[in-house]
PDB file of C-alpha atoms in Angstrom:
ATOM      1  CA  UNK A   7       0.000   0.000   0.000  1.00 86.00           C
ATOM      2  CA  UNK A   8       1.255   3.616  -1.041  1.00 85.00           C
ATOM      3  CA  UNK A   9       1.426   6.424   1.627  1.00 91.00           C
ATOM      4  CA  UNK A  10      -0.009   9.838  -0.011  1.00 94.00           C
ATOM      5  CA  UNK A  11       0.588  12.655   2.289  1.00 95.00           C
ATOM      6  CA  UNK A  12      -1.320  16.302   0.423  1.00 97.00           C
ATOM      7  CA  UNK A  13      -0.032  19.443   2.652  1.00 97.00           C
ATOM      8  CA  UNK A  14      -1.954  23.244   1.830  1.00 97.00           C
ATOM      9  CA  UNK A  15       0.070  26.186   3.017  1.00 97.00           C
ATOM     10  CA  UNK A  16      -1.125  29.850   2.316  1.00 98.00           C
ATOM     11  CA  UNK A  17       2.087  31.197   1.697  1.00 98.00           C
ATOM     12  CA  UNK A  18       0.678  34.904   2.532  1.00 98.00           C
ATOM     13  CA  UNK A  19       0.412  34.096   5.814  1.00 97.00           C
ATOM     14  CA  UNK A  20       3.638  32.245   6.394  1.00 95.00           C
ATOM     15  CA  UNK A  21       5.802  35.127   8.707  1.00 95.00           C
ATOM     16  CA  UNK A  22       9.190  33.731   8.919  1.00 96.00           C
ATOM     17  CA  UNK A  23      11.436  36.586   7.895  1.00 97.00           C
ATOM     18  CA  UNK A  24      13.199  36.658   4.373  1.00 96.00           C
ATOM     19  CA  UNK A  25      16.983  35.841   6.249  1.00 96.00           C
ATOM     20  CA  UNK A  26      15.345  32.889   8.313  1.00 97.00           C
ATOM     21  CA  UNK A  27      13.984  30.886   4.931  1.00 97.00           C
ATOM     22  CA  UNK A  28      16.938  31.920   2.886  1.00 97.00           C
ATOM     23  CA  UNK A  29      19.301  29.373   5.373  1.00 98.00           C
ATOM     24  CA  UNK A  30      17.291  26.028   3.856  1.00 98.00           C
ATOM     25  CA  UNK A  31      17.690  27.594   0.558  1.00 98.00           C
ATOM     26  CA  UNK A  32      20.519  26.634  -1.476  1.00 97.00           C
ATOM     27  CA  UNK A  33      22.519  29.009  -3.294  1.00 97.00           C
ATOM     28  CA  UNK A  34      20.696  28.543  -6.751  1.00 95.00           C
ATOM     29  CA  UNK A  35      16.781  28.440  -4.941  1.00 96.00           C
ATOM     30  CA  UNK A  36      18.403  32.179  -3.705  1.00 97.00           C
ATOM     31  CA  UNK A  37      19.334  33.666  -6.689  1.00 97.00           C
ATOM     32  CA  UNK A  38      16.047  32.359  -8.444  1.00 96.00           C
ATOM     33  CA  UNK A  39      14.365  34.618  -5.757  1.00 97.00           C
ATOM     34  CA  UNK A  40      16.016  37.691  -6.377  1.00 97.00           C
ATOM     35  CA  UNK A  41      15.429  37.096 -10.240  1.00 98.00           C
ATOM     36  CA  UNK A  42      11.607  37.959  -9.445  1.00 97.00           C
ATOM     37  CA  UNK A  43      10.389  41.423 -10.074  1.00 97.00           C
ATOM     38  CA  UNK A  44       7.490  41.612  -7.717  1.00 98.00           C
ATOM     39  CA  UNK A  45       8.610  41.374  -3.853  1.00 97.00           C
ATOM     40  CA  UNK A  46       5.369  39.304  -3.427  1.00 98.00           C
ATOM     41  CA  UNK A  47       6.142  36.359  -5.548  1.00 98.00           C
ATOM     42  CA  UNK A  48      10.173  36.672  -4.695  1.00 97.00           C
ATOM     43  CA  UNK A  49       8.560  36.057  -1.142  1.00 98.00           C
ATOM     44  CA  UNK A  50       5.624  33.088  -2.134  1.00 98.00           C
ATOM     45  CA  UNK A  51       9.131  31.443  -4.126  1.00 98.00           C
ATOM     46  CA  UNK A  52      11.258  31.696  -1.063  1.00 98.00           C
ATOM     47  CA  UNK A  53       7.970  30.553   1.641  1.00 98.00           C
ATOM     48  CA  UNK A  54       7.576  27.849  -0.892  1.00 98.00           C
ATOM     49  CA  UNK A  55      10.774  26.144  -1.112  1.00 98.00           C
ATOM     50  CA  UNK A  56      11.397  26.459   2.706  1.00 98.00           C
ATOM     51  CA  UNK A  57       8.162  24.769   3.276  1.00 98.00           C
ATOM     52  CA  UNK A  58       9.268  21.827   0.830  1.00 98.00           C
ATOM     53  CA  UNK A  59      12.233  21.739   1.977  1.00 98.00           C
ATOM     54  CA  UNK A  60      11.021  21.181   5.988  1.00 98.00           C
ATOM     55  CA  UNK A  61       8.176  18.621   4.430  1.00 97.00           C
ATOM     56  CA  UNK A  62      10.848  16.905   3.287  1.00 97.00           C
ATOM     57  CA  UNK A  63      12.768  16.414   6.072  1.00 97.00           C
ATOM     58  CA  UNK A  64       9.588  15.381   8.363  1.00 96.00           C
ATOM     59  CA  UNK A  65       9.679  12.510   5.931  1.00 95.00           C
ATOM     60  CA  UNK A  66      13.436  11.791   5.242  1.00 95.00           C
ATOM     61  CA  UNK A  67      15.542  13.207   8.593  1.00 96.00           C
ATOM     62  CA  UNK A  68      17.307  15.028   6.003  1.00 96.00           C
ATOM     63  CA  UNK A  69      17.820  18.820   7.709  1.00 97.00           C
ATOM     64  CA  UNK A  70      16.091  20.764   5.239  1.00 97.00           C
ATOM     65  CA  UNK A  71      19.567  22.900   4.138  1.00 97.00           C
ATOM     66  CA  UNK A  72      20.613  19.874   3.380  1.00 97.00           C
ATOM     67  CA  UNK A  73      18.174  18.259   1.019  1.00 97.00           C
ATOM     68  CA  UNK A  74      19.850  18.307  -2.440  1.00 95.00           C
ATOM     69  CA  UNK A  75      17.717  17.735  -5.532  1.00 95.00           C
ATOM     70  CA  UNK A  76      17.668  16.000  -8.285  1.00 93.00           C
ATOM     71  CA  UNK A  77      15.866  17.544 -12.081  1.00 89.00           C
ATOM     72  CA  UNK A  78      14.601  15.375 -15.104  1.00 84.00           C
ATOM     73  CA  UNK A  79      15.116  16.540 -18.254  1.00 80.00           C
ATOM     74  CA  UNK A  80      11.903  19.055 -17.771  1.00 79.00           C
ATOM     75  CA  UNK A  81      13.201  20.001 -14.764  1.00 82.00           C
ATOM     76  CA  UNK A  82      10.613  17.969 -12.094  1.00 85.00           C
ATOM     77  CA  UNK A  83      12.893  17.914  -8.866  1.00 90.00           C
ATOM     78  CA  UNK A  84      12.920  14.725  -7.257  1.00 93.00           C
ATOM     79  CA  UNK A  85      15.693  13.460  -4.494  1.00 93.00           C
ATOM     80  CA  UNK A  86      17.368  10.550  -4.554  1.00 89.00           C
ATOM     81  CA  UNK A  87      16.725   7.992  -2.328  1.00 88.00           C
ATOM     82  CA  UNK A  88      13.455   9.778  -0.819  1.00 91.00           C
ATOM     83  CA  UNK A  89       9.603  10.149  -1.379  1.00 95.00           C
ATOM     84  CA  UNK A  90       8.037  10.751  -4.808  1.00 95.00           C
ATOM     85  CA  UNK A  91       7.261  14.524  -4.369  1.00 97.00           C
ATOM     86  CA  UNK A  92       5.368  17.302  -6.559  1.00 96.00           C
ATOM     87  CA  UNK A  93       4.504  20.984  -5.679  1.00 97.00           C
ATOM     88  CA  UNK A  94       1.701  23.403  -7.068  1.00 97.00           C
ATOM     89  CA  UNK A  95       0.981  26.984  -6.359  1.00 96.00           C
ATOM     90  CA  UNK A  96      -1.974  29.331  -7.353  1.00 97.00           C
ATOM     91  CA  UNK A  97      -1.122  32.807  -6.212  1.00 96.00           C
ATOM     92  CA  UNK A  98      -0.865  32.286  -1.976  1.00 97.00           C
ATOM     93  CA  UNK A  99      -2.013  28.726  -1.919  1.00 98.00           C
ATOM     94  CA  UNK A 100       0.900  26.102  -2.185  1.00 98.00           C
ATOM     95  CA  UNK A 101       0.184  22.071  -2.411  1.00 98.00           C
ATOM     96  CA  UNK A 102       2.961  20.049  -1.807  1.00 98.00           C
ATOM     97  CA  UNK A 103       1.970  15.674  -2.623  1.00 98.00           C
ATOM     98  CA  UNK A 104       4.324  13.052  -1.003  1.00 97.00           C
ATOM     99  CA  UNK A 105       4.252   9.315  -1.405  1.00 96.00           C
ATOM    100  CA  UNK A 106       6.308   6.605  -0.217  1.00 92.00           C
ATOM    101  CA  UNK A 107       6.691   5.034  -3.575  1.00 90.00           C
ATOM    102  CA  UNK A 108       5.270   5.557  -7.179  1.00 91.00           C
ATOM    103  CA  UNK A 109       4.773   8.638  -9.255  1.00 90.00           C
ATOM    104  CA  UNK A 110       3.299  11.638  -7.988  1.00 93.00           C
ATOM    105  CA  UNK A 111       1.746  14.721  -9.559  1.00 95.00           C
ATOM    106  CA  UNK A 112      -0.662  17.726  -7.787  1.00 97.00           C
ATOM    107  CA  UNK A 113      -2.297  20.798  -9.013  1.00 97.00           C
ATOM    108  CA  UNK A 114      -3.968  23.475  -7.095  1.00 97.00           C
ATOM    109  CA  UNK A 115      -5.726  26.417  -8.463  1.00 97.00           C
ATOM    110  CA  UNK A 116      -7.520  29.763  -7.125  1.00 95.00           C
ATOM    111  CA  UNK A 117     -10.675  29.557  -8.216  1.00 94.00           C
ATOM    112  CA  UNK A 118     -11.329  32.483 -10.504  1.00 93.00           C
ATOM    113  CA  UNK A 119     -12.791  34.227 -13.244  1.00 92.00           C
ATOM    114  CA  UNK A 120     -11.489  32.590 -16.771  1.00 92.00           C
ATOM    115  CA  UNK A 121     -11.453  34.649 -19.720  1.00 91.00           C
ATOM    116  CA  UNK A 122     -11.884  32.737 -23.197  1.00 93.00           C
ATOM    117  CA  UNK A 123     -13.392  29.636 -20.924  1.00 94.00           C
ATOM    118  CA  UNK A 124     -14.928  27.531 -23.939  1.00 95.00           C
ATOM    119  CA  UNK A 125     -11.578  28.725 -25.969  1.00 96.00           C
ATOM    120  CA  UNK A 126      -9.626  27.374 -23.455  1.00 96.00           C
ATOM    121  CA  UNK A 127     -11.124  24.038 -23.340  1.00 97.00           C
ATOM    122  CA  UNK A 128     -12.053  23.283 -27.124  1.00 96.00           C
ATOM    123  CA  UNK A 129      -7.855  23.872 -27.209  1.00 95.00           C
ATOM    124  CA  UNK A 130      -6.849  21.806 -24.785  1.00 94.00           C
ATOM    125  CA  UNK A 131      -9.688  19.434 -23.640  1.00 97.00           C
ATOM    126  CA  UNK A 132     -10.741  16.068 -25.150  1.00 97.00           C
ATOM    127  CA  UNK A 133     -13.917  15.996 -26.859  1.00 96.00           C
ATOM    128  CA  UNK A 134     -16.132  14.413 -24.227  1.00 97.00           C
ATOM    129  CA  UNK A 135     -14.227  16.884 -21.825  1.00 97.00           C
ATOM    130  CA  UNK A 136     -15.686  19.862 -23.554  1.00 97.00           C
ATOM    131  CA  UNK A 137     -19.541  18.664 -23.991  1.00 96.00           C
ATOM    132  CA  UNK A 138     -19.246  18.105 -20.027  1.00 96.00           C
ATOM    133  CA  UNK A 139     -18.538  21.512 -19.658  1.00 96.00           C
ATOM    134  CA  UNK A 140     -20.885  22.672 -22.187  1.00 95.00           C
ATOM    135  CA  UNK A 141     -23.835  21.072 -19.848  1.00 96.00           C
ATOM    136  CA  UNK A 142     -22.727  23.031 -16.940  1.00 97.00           C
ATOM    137  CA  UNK A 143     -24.819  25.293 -15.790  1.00 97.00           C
ATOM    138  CA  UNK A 144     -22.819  28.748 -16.746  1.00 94.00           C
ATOM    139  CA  UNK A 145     -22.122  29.889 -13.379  1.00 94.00           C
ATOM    140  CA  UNK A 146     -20.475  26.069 -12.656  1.00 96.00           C
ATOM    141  CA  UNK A 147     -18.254  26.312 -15.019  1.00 96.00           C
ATOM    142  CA  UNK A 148     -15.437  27.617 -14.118  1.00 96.00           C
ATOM    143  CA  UNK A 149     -15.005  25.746 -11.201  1.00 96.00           C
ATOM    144  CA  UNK A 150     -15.720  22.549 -13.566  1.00 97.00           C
ATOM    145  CA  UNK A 151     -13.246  23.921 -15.705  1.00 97.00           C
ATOM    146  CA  UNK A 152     -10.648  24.178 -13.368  1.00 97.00           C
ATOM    147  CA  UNK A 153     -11.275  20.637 -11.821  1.00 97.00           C
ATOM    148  CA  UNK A 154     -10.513  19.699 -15.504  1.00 97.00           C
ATOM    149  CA  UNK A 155      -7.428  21.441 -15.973  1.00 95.00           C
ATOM    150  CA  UNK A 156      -6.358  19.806 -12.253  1.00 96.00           C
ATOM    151  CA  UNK A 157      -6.696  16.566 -12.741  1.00 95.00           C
ATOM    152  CA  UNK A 158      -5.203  16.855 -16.271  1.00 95.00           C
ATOM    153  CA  UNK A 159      -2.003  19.334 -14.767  1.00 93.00           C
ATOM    154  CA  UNK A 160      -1.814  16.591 -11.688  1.00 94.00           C
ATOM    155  CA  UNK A 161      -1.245  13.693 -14.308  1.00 93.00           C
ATOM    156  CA  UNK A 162       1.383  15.279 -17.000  1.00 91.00           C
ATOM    157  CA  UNK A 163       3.492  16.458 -13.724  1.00 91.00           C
ATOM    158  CA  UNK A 164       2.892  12.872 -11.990  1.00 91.00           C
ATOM    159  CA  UNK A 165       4.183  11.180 -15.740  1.00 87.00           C
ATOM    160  CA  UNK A 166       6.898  13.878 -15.818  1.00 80.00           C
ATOM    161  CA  UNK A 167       6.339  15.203 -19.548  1.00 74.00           C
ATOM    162  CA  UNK A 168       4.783  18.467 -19.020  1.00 71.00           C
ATOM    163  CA  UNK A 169       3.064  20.320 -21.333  1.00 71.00           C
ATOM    164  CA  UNK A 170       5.113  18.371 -24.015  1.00 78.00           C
ATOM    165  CA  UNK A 171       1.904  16.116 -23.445  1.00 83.00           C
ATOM    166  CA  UNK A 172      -1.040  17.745 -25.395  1.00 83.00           C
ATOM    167  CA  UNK A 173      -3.675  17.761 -22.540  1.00 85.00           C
ATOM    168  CA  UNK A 174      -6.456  17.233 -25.428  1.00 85.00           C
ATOM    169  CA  UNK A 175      -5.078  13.731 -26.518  1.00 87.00           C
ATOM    170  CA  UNK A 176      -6.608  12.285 -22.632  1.00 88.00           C
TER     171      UNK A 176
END
């Protein structure tokens, strides 16, 4: 039997000063953060990675400073020799998936307005996909649509492709 640990953080909320994270950072996690414009998502990237990296070492008894990762060839992080991990964010909210064994992918998104909607899916929905979201009631579908775009996110990122997987084709 696999373990599947799912962990929500609201990253807004998360108060641990900038110079506290930036010790379980590595030196290329910290320059990634100062390569972001905005202060607020320099901050969400640096609350982010601190919080993975402390996951992580609930699960491994690696200190978190001292978790090195691993990247495939589209750059999903992975560490040797530990859990099958995968992280989402949607503006503050932050999903982090762990399992003891196995492939792994989450998604999380903000529930929001979507511009283009129907656009949006008839590009990159299957067929059967689309006419379920055609039968929603208009003021369900954008949460519909977003469970959609989930689920398919959750399973390119669990296979490891990305996006080089045309979400229409499943």
């Amino acid at each position: 039997m696999t373990t599947v640990h799912l962990q929500l953080h609201d990253l807004d909320a998360d108060r641990a000063p900038d110079e506290e994270l930036d010790t379980l950072l590595d030196d290329a996690e910290r320059a990634r953060a100062e390569r972001f414009v905005r202060p607020v998502h320099r901050r969400r990237y640096r609350v982010g990675r601190a919080v993975l990296r402390r996951t992580l070492a609930s699960w491994t008894g690696v200190p978190p400073a001292s978790i090195a990762f691993e990247y495939g060839l589209n750059g999903k992080p992975s560490m040797r020799d530990g859990p099958s991990f995968n992280v989402s964010h949607s503006e503050g909210a932050l999903l982090i998936g762990l399992a003891d064994r196995g492939r792994l992918g989450v998604d999380v998104e903000v529930l929001r307005p979507i511009d283009d909607l129907q656009k949006l899916a008839a590009a990159n929905f299957a067929r059967a996909e689309v006419s379920a979201l055609e039968l929603t009631p208009p003021a369900g579908q954008g949460e519909a649509f977003l469970r959609i775009w989930t689920c398919k996110e959750a399973l390119i990122k669990a296979v490891g492709d990305g996006l080089s997987i045309p979400l229409h084709s499943f």
